[in-house]
Tab-separated table of C-alpha atoms in Angstrom:
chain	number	residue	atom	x	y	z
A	1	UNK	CA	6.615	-25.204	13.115
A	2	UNK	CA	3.752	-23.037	13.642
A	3	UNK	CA	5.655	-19.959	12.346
A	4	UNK	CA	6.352	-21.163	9.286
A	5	UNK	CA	2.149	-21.432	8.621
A	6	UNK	CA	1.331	-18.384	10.104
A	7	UNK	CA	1.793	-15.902	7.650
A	8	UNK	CA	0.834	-18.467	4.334
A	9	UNK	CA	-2.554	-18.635	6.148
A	10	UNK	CA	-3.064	-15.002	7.025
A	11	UNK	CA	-2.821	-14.417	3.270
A	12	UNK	CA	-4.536	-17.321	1.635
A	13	UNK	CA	-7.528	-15.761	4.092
A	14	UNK	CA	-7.297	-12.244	3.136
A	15	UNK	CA	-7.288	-14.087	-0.995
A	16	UNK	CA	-10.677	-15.966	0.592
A	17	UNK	CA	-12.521	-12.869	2.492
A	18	UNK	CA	-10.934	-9.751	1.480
A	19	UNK	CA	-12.344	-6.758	4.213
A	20	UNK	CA	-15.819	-7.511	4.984
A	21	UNK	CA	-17.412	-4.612	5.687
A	22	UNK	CA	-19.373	-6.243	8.982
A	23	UNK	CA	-16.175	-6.703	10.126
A	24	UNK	CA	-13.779	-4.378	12.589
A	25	UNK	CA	-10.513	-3.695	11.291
A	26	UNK	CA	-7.783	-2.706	12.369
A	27	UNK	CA	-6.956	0.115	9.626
A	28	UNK	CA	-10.642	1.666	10.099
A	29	UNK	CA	-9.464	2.090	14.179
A	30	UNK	CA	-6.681	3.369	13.146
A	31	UNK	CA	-8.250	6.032	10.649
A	32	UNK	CA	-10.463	6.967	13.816
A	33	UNK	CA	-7.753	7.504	16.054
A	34	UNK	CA	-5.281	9.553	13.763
A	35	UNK	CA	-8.834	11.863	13.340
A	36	UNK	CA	-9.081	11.781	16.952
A	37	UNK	CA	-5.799	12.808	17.416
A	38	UNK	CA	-5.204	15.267	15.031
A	39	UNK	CA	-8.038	17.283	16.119
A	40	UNK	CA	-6.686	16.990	20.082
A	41	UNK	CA	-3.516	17.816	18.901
A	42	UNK	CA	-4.339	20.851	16.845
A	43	UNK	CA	-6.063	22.418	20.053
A	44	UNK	CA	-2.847	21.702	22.237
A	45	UNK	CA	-0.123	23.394	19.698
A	46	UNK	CA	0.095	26.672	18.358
A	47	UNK	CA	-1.133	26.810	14.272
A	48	UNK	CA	2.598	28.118	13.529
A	49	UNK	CA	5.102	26.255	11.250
A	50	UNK	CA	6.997	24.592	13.822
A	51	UNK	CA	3.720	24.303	16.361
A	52	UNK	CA	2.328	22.061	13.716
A	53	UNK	CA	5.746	19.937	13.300
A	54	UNK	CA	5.636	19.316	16.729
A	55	UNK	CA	2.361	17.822	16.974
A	56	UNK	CA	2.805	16.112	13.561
A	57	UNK	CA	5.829	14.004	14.973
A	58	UNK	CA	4.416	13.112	18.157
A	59	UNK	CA	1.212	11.964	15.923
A	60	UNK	CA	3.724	10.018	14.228
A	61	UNK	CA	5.543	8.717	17.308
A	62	UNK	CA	2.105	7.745	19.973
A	63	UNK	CA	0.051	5.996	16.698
A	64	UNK	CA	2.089	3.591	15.278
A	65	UNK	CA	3.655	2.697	19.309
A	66	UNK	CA	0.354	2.298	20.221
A	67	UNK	CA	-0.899	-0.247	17.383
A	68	UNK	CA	2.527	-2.336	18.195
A	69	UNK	CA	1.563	-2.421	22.040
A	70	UNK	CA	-1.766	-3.248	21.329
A	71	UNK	CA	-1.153	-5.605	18.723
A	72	UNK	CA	1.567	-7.539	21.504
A	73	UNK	CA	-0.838	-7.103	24.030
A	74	UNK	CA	-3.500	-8.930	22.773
A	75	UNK	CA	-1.286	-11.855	21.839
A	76	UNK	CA	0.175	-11.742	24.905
A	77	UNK	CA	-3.700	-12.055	26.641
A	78	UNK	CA	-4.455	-14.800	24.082
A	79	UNK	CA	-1.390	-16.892	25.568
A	80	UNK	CA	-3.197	-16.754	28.933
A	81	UNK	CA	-5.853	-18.758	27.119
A	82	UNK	CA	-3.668	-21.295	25.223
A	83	UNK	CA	-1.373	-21.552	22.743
A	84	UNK	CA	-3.437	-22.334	20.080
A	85	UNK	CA	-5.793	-19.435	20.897
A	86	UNK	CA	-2.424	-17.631	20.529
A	87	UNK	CA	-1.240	-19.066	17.145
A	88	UNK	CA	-5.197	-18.497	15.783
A	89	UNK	CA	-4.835	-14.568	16.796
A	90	UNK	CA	-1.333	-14.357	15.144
A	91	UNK	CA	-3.040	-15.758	11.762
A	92	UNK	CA	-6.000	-13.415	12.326
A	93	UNK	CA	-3.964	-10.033	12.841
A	94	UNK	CA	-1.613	-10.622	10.008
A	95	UNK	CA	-4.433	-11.427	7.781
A	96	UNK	CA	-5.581	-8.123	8.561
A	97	UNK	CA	-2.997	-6.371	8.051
A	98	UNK	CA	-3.051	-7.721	4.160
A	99	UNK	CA	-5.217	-6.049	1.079
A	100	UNK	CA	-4.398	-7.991	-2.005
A	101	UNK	CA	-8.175	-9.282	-2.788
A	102	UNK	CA	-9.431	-6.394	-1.686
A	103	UNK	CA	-6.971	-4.168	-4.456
A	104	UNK	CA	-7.713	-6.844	-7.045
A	105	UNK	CA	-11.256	-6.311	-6.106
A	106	UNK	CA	-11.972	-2.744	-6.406
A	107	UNK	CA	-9.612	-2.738	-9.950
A	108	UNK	CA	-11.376	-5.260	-11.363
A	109	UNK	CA	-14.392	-3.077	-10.474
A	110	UNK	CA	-12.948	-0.386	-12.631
A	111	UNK	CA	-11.944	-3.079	-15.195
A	112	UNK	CA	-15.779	-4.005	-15.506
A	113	UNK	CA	-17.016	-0.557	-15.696
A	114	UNK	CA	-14.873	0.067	-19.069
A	115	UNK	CA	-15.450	-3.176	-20.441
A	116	UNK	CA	-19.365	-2.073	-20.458
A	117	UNK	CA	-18.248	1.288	-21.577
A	118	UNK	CA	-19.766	3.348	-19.013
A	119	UNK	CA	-16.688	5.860	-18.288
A	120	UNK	CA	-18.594	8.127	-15.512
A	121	UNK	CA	-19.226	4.607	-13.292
A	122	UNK	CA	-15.146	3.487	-14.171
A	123	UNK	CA	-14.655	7.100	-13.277
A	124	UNK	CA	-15.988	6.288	-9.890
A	125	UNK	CA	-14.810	3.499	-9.435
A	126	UNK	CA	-11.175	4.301	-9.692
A	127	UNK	CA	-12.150	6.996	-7.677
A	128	UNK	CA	-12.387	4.526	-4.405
A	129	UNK	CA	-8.162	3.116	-5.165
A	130	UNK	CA	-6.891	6.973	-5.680
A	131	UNK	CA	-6.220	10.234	-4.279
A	132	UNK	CA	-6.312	11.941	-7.846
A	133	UNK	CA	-8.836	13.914	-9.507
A	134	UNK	CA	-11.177	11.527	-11.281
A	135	UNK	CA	-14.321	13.229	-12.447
A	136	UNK	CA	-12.499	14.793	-16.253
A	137	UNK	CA	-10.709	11.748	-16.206
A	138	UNK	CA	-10.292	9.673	-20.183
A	139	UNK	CA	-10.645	5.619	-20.443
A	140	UNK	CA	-6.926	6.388	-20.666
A	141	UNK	CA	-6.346	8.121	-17.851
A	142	UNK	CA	-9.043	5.673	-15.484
A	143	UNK	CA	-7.167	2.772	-16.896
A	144	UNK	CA	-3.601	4.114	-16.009
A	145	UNK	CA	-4.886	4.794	-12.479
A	146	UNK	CA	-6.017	1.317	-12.111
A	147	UNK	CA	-2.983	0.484	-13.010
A	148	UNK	CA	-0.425	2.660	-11.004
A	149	UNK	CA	-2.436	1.429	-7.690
A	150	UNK	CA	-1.727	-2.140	-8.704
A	151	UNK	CA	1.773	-1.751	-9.118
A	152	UNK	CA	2.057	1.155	-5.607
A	153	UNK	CA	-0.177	-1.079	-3.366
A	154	UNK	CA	1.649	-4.368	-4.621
A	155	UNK	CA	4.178	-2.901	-2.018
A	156	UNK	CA	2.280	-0.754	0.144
A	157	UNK	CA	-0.828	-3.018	0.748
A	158	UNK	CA	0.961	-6.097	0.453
A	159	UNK	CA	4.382	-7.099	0.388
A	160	UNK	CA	5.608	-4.245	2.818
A	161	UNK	CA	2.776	-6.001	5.749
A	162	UNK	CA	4.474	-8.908	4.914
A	163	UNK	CA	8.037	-7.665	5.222
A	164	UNK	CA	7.479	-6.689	8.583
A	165	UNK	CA	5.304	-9.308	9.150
A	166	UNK	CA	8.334	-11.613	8.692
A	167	UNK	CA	10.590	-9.496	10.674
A	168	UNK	CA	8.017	-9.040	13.966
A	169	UNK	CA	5.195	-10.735	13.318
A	170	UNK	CA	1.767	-9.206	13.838
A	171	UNK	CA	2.430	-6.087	16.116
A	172	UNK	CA	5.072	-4.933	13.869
A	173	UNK	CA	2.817	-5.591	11.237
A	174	UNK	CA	0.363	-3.193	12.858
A	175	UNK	CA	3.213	-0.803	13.041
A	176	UNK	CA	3.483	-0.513	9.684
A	177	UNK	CA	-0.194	-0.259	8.819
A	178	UNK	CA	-0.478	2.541	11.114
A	179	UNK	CA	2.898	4.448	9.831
A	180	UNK	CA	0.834	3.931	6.279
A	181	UNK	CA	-2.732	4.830	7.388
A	182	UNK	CA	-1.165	7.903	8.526
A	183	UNK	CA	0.200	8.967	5.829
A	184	UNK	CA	-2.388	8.187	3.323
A	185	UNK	CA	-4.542	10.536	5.856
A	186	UNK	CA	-1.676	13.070	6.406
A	187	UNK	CA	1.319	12.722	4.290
A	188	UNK	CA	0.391	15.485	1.863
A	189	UNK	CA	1.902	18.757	0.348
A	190	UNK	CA	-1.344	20.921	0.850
A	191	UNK	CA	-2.207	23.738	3.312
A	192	UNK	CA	-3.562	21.555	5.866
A	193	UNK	CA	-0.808	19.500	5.829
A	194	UNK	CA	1.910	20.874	4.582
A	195	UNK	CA	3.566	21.215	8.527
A	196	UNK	CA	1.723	18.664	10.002
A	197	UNK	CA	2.072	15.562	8.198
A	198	UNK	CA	5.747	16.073	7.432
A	199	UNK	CA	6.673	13.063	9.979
A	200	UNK	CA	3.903	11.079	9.081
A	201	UNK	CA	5.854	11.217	5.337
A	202	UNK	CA	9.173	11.110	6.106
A	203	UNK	CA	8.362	8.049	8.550
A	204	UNK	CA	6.154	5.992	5.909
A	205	UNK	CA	9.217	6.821	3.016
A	206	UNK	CA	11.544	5.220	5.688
A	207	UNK	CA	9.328	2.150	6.643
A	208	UNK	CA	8.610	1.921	2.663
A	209	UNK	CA	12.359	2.569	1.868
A	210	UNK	CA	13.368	-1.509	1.668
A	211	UNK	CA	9.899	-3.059	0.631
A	212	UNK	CA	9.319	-0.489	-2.516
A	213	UNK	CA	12.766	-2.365	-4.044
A	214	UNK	CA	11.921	-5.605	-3.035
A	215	UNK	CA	8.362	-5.548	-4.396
A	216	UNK	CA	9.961	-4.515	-7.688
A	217	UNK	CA	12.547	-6.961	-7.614
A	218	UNK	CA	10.000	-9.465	-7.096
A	219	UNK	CA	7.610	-8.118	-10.125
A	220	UNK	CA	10.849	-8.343	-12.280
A	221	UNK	CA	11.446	-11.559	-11.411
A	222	UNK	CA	7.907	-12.590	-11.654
A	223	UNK	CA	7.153	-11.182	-14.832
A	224	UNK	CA	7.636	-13.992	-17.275
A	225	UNK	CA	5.196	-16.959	-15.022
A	226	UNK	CA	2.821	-14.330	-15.132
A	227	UNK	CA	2.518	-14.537	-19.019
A	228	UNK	CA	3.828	-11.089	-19.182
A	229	UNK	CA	6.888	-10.438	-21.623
A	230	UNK	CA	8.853	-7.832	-19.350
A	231	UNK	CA	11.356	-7.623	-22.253
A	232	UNK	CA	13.245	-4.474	-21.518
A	233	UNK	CA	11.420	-3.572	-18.259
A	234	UNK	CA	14.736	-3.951	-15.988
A	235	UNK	CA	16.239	-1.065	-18.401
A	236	UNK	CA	12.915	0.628	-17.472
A	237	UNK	CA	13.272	0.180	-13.911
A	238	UNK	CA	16.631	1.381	-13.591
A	239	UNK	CA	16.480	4.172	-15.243
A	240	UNK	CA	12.993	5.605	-14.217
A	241	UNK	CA	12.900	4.174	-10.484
A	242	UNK	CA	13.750	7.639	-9.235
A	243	UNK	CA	11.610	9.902	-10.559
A	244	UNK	CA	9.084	10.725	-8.270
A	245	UNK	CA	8.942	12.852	-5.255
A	246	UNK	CA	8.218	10.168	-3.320
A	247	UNK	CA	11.742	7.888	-2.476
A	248	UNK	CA	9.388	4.521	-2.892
A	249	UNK	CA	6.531	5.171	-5.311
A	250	UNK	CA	8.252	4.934	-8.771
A	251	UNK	CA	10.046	1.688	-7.762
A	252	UNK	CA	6.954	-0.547	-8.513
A	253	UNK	CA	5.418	2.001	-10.801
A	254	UNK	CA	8.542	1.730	-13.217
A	255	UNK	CA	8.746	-1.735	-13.150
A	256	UNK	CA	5.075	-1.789	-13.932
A	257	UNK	CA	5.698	0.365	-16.530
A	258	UNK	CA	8.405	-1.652	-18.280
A	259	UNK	CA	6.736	-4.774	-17.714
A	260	UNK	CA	3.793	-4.097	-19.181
A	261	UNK	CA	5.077	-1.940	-22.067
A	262	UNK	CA	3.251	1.086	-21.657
A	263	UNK	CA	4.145	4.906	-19.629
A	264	UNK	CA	2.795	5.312	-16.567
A	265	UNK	CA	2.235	8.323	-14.348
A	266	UNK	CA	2.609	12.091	-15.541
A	267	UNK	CA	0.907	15.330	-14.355
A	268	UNK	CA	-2.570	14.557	-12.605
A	269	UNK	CA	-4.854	17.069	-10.537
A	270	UNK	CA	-4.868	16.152	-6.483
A	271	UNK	CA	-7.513	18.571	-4.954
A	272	UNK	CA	-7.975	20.464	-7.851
A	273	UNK	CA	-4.450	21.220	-8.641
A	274	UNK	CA	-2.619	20.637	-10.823
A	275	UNK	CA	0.953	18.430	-10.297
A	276	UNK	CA	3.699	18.288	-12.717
A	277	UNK	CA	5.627	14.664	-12.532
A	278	UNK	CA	7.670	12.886	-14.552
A	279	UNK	CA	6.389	10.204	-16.999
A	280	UNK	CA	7.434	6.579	-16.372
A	281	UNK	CA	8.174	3.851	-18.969
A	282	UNK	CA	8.341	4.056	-23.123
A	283	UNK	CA	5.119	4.751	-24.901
A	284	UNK	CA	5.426	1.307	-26.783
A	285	UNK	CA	1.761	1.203	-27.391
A	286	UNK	CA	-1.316	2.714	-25.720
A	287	UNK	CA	-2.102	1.345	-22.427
A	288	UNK	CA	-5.555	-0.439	-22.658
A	289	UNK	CA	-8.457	-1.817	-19.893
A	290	UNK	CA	-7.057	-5.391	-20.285
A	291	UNK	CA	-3.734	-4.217	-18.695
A	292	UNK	CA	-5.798	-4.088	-15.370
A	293	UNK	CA	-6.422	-7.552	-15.030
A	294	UNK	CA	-2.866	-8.031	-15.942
A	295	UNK	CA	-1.311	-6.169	-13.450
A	296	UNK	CA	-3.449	-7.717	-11.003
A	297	UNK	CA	-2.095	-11.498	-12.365
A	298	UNK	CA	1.048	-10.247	-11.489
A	299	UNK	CA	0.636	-8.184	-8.261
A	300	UNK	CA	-0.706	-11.714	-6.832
A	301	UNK	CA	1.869	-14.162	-7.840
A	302	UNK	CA	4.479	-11.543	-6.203
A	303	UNK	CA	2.504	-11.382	-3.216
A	304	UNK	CA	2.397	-15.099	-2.542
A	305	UNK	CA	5.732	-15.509	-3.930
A	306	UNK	CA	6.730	-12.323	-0.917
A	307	UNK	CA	4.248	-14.392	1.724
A	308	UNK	CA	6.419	-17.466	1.617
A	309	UNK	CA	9.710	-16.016	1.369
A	310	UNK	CA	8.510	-13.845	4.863
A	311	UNK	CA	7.030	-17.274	6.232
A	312	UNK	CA	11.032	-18.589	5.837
A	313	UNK	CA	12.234	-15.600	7.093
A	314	UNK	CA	9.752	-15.868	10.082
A	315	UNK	CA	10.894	-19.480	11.055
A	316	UNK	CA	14.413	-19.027	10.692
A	317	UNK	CA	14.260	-15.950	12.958
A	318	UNK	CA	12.015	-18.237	15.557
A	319	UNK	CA	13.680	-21.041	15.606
């Protein structure tokens, strides 16, 4: 019976704490050791197209291994101890592995920054939740940024951890938050990386693949005990799920997008430069700062909806 509290616990903790900074976590280690690696790996292989492949994939092969071994082998060490000691590590590590306070958090920072009207600090403040450009951004553009990390992280942050979570408990948990980590590190189309991270990428779209459509499903679903209309957002969804780069990223965005009643997404500068993409959604009205706390209302009630549909998942598989 202990599996089927594990995972409800790990994520009514993360709602409680969030990521205190005093705290060592596991995505921080991980950050350190794809760094680590990166750099060893660059000195081993030659800086040629297919020398930088190599050591990309077996980047992408030793990191997210190593986070499941460790992550089994400290349960594992805990069972020497007791059972409970065991069960209380479980609950710990798949709280970890979970980000939704932390994401309503640090949007709700931005949401507070345009509410007083100071654009440079929302500026900034968005600037901690995206890769994009943020410094020329518009209250628009903050507010849409907010906005799209809701709806991406919903799955990414949240209800992918608890997908696999459900499916392996903590270590493959881990797995995933390393195949993420390195990928929000190493998964771009720049110089740098443009060789390099290309397993990182492909791996994260594959371990992202089922989640992104559950997650949307679940924001459909979700939409009207949220207090949210949705009224033509499946339409939305279906047609504008695919248009991104990115396999995963639209799937939540989309549905956000139709949910909500605004368009999401469009050209943005990463780096300095410029990227063309698609717009999602039907301008039905301009989107505005209160749409933050909005998407954040929803993003939550799908998450705990997605924690106790893995917590069945998780018993049946047990038991």
């Amino acid at each position: 019976m202990k599996a089927l509290f594990t995972i409800p616990l790990a994520f009514c903790l993360d709602l409680l704490l969030g990521d205190p900074q005093w705290l060592p976590h596991p995505v921080r280690l991980m950050g350190r050791g794809i760094t680590a690696l990166e750099s060893l790996l660059r000195r081993i292989f030659p800086f040629t197209p297919r020398g930088e492949r190599a050591a990309g994939f077996l980047l992408a092969a030793v990191l997210p291994a190593a986070a499941f071994a460790a992550g089994w082998g400290l349960l594992r060490l805990a069972g020497r101890i007791s059972p409970a000691a065991t069960w209380g590590l479980e609950i710990f590590l798949c709280y970890q592995c979970l980000a939704a306070r932390d994401l309503q958090r640090e949007s709700m920072a931005v949401y507070a920054r345009l509410e007083e009207g100071d654009l440079p600090a929302a500026r900034k403040a968005v600037g901690r939740i995206v890769g994009r450009d943020t410094a020329a951004l518009t209250e628009e553009g903050v507010t849409k940024a907010a906005v799209e990390t809701i709806a991406e992280n919903a799955s990414d942050g949240e209800i992918a951890p608890l997908f696999w979570m459900a499916l392996g408990g903590a270590p493959l948990a881990l797995c995933y938050k390393a195949v993420n980590t390195m990928d929000s590190m190493v998964g771009y189309q720049n110089e740098r990386y443009q060789y390099f991270g290309t397993a990182a990428a492909k791996l994260d779209d594959l371990a992202n693949w089922l989640p992104a459509r559950l997650s949307a499903l679940l924001l459909l679903c979700l939409a009207p005990l949220a207090g949210l209309n949705g009224k033509g957002a499946w339409k939305i969804w279906r047609r504008d799920r695919r248009k991104h780069a990115s396999p995963n990223s639209a799937q939540t965005e989309a549905a956000m997008a139709g949910i909500l009643g605004v368009q999401l997404a469009g050209d943005a500068y990463y780096f300095g430069e410029l990227h063309k993409k698609p717009a999602l959604g039907d301008d039905l009205r301009p989107i505005e700062p209160v749409d933050i706390p909005r998407a954040n209302r929803l993003m939550l009630l799908a998450s705990g909806a997605a924690a106790l549909l893995a917590a069945a998942v998780r018993f049946l598989i047990l038991t």
